[in-house]
Coordinates of C-alpha atoms and ligand atoms in Angstrom, one line a residue:
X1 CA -6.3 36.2 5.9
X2 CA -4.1 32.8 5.6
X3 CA -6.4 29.8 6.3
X4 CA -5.5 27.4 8.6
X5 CA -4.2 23.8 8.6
X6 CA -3.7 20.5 10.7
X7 CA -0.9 18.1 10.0
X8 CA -1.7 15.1 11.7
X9 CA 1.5 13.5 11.7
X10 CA 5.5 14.4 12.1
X11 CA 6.9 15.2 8.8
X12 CA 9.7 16.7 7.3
X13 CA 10.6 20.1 8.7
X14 CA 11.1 21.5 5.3
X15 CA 7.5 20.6 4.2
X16 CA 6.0 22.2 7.2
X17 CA 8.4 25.1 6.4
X18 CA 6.8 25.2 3.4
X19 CA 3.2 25.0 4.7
X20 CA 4.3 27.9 6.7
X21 CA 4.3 30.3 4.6
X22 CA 1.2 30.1 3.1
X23 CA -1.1 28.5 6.3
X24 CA -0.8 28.7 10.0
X25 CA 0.1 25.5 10.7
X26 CA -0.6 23.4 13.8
X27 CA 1.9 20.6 13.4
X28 CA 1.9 17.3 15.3
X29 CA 6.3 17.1 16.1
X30 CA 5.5 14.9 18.8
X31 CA 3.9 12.3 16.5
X32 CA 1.1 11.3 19.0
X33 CA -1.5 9.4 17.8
X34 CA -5.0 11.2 18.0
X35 CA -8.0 9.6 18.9
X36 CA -10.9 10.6 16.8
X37 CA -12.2 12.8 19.0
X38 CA -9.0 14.5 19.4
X39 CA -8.4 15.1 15.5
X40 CA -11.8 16.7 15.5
X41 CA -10.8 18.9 18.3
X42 CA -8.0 20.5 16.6
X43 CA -9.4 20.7 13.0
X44 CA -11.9 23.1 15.0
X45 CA -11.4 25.9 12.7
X46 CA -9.3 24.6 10.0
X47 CA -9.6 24.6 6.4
X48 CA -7.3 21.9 5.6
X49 CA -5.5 18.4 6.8
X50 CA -2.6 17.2 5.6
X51 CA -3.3 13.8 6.9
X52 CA -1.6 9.8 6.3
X53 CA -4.0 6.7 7.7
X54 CA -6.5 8.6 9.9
X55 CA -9.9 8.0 9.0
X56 CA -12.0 10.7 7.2
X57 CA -15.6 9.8 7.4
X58 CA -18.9 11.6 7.8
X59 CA -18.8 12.2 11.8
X60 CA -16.2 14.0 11.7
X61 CA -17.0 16.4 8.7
X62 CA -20.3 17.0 10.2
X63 CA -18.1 17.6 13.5
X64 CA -15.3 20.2 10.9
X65 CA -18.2 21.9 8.3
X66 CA -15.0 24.0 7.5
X67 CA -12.7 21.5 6.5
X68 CA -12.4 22.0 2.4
X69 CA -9.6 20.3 1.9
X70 CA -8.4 17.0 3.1
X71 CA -4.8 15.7 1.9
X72 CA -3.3 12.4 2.1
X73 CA 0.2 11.6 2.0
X74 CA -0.5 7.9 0.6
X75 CA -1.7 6.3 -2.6
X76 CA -4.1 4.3 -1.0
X77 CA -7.1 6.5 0.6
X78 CA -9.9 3.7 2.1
X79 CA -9.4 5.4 5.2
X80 CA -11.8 8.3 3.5
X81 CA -15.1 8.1 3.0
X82 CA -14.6 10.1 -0.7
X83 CA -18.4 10.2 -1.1
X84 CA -18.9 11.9 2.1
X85 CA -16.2 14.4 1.4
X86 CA -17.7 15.1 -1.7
X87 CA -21.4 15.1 -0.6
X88 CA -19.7 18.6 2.1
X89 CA -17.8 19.7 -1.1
X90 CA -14.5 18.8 0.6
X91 CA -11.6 17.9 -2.3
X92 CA -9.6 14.6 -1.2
X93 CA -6.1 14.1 -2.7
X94 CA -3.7 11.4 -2.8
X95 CA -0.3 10.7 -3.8
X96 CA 0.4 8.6 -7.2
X97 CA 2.8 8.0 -9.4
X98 CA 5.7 9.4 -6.7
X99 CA 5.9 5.8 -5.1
X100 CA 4.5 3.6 -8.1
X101 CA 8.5 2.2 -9.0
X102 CA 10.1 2.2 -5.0
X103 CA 6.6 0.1 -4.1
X104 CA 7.2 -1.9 -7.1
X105 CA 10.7 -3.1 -5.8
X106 CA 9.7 -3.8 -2.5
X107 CA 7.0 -5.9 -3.7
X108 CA 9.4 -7.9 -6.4
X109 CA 12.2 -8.0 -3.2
X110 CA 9.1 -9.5 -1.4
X111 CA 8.6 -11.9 -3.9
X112 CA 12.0 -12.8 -4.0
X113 CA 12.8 -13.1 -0.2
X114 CA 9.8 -15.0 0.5
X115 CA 10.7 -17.7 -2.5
X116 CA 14.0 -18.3 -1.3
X117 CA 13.4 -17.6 2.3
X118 CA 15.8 -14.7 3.1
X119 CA 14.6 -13.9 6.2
X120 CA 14.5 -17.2 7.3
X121 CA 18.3 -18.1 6.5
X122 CA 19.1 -15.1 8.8
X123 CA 17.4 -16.2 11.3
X124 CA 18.8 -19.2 10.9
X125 CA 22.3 -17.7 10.8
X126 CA 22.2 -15.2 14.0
X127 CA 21.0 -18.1 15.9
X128 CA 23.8 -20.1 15.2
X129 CA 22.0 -22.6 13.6
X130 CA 24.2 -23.0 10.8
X131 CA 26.9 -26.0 11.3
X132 CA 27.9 -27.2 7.6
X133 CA 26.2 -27.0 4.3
X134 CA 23.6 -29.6 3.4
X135 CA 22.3 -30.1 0.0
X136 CA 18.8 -29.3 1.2
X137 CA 19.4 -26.3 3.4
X138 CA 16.8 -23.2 3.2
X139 CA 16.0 -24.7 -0.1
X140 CA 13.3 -22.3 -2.1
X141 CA 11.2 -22.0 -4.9
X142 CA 12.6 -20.5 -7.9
X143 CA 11.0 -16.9 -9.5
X144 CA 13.1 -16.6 -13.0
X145 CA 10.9 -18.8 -15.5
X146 CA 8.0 -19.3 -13.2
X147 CA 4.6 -17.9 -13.7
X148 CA 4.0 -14.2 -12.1
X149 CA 0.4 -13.7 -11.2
X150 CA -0.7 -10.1 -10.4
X151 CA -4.2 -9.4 -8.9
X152 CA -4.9 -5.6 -9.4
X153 CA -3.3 -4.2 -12.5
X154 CA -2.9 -0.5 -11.7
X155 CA -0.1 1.6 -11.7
X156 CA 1.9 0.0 -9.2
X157 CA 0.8 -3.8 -11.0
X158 CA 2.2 -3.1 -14.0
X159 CA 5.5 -1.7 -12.6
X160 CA 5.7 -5.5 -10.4
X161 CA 4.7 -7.0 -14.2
X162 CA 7.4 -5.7 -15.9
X163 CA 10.0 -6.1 -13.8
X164 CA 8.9 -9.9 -13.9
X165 CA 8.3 -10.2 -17.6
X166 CA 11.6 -8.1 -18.5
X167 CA 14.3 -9.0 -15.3
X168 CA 13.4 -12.4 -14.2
X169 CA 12.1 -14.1 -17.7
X170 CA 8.4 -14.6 -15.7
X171 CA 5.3 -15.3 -17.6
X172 CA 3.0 -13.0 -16.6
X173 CA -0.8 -13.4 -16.0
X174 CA -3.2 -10.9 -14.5
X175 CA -6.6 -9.9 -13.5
X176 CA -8.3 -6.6 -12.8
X177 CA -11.3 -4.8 -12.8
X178 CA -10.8 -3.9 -16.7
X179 CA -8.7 -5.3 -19.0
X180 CA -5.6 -3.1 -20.5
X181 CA -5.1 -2.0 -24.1
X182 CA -3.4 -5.0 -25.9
X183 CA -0.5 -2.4 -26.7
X184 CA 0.1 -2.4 -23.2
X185 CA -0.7 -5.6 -22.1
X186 CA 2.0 -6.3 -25.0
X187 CA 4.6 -3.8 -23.8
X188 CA 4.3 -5.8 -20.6
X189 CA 4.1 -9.0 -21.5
X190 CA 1.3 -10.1 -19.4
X191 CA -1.7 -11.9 -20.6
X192 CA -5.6 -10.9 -19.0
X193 CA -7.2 -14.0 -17.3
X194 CA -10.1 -14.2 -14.6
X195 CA -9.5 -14.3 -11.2
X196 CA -10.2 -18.3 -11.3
X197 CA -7.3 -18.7 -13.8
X198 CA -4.9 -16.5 -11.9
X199 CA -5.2 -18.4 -8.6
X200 CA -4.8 -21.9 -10.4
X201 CA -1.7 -21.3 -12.8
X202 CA 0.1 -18.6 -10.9
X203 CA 3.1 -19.4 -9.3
X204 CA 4.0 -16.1 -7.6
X205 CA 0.9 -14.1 -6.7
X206 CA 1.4 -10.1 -5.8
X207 CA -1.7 -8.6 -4.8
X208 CA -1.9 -4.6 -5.4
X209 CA -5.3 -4.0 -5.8
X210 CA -7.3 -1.1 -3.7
X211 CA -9.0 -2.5 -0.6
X212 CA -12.5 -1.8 -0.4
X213 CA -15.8 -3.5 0.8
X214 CA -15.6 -5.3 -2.3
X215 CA -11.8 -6.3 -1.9
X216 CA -12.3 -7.7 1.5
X217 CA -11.1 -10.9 1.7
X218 CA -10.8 -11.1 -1.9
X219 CA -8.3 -13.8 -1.4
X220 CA -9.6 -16.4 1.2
X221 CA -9.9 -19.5 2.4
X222 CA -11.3 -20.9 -0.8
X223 CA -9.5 -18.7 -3.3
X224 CA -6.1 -20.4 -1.2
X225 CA -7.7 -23.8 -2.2
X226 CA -7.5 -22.8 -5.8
X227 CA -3.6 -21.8 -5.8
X228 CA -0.9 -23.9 -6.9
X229 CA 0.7 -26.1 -4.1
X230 CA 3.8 -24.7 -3.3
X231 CA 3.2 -21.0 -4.6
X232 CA 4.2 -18.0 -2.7
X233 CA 1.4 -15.0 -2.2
X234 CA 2.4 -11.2 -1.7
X235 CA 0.3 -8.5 -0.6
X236 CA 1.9 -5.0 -0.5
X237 CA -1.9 -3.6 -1.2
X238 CA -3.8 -3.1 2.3
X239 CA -5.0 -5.5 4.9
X240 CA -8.4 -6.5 4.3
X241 CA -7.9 -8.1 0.8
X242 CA -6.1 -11.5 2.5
X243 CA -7.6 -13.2 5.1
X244 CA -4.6 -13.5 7.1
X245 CA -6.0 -16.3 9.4
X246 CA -6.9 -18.8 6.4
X247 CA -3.5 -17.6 5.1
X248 CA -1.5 -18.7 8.1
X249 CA -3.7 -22.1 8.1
X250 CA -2.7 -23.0 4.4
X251 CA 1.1 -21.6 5.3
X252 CA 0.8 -23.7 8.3
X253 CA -0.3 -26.7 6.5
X254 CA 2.5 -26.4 3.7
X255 CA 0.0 -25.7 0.5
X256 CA 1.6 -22.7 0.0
X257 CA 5.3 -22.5 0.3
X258 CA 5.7 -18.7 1.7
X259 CA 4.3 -15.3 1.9
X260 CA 5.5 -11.8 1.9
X261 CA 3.2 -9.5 3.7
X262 CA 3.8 -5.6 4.4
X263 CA 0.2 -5.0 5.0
X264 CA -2.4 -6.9 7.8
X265 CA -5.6 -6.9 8.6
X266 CA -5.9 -4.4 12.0
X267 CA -2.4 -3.3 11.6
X268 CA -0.1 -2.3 13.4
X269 CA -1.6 -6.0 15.1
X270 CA -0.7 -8.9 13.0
X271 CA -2.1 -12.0 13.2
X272 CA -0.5 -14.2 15.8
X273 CA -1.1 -17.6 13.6
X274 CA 1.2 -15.4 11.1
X275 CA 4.0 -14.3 13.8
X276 CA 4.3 -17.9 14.8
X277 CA 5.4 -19.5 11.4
X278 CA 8.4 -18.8 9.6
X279 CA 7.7 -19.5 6.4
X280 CA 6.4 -16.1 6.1
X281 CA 8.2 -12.4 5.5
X282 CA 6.8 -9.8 7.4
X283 CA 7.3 -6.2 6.8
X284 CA 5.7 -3.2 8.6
X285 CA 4.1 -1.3 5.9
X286 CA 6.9 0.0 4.4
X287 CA 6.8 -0.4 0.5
X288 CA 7.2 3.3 -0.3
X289 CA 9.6 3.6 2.5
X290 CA 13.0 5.5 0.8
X291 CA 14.2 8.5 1.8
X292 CA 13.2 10.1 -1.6
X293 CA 10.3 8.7 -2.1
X294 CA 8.6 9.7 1.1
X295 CA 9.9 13.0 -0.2
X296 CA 8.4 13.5 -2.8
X297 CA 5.0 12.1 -1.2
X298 CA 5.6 14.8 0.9
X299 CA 6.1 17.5 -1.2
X300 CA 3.0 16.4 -3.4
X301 CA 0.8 16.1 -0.5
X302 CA 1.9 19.9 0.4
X303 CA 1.3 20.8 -3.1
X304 CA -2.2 19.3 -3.4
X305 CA -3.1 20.9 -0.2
X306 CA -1.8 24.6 -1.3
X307 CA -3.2 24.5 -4.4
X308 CA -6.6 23.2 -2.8
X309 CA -6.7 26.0 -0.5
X310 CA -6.2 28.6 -3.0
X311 CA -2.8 29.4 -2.6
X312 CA 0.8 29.1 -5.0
X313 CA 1.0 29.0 -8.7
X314 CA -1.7 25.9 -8.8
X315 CA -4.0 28.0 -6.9
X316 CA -7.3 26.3 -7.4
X317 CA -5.8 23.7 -9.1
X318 CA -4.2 20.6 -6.8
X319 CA -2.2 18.3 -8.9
X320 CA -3.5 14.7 -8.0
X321 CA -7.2 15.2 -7.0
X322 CA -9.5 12.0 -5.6
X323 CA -12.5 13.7 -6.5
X324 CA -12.0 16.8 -8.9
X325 CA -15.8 17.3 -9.5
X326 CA -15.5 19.9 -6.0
X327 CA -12.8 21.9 -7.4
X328 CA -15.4 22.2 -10.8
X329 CA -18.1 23.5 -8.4
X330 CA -16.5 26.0 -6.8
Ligands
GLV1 C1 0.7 3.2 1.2 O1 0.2 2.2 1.6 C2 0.1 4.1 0.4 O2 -1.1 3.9 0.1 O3 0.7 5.1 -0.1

């Protein structure tokens, strides 16, 4: 008998083709958003979720004891309580390594448009602002040369490092939970300091570290008074890890010269203190946002989730488990 699945979002008709033949499928091709109670309602009975941002926690296994697989089409999974999931013997997967170098762009084009205020010079432009050019017009901060600072040195970090270190000349600093090998800290020409060192000689900071209770607010209100006047912060990571309000204050005040955010704290809200300045780049979550990348999320998502049901040529064996110690158990 073919197990059942949820997809709790729209998604590309040739992935739930795929699906298709090997679950029955309840898709979601209206794209509504489910309350929780509503998700649980239609897992009633499921085996697996193919699921994006929805939150996974122990309420609503207890509430789904049939649920054995739950996929994410993300990199990022702190919307899952992992040790709950594996506690039920549920396997969680996630998406790696398809997004690592598209993310990586849009966090260097982040980094760019925020130090020489892109976004802001259209602005300027459509609302017929500009008259004549003035030697200090929209004038930024320059990247090439200048000191990249990377908080979080995972896969996605060290794709932002070298692009700094090999296309703009950058020197670049990190810090992370562990240090690399020097044979790769070499190949990317970055240099391991502690956090306090990042903030103070950085001059472009990208945050890309995982959020979780302990990444909340890793960069505050006092870890803003340790960076550079005049440096520009990034966070294509999650919400959570900036505290957008102390952010806007020390945009506000000028210590720091711009921001590029894709990611906020209760998102989709942002922060009004961030929507009223311009000195900052805002983006709605979008980093892995091309056509073939979200394709290939796709696709490995639908992978994980086959294989973690017990079906295809992986059967048993889901590419990019969270938490393979289930799979061993069962
Ligand atoms: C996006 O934020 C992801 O985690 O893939």
């Amino acid at each position: 008998m073919k197990h059942s699945i949820l997809v709790a979002r729209a998604i590309f008709p040739a992935v739930l083709d795929r699906l298709r033949e090997h679950f029955d499928v309840e898709s979601n091709d209206a794209d509504a958003l489910w309350s929780a109670a509503e998700l649980i309602r239609r897992l009633q009975g499921k085996q697996g979720l193919f699921a994006t941002g929805e939150r996974i926690d122990a309420a609503l296994l207890d509430a789904c004891p049939q649920l054995r697989a739950v996929c994410i089409m993300a990199v990022g999974y702190n919307n899952v309580d992992v040790d709950a999931c594996t506690a039920r013997g549920v396997v969680v997967t996630n998406t790696p390594d398809v997004l690592t170098e598209t993310t990586a762009d849009f966090g260097f084009a982040l980094v760019l448009a925020a130090a020489r205020r892109m976004t802001e010079g259209e602005h300027f432009l459509r609302r017929g602002a500009w008259r004549m050019w003035r030697y200090d017009m929209l004038t930024g901060c320059d990247v090439h040369g200048t000191t990249l600072g990377v908080l979080g040195m995972g896969r996605i970090g060290q794709a932002i490092a070298k692009r700094g270190a090999h296309g703009f000349g950058m020197k670049v600093i990190y810090h992370n939970r562990s240090r690399l090998d020097a044979a790769i800290e070499d190949g990317l020409g970055a240099r391991y300091v502690d956090k306090e060192t990042l903030l103070r000689e950085t001059d472009h900071l990208v945050l890309v570290l995982p959020y979780s209770a302990a990444s909340h607010h890793a960069v505050g209100a006092a870890e803003l008074a340790l960076m550079k006047p005049g440096a520009t912060l990034t966070n294509i990571a999650r919400g959570g890890i900036v505290d957008d309000a102390a952010l806007a204050a020390a945009l506000r005040e000028g210590r720091l010269a711009a921001a590029g955010l894709d990611v906020f704290e209760g998102e989709p809200q942002v922060h009004p203190d961030l929507l009223a300045l311009s000195n900052v780049v805002l983006t709605p979550h979008i980093a892995s946002a091309t056509v073939a990348t979200r394709q290939a999320m796709a696709d490995l998502a639908a992978d994980n989730l086959i294989a973690a049901l017990g079906c295809g040529p992986n059967a048993g064996r889901p590419p990019t488990p969270v938490n393979p110690g289930v799979l061993a158990k069962r």
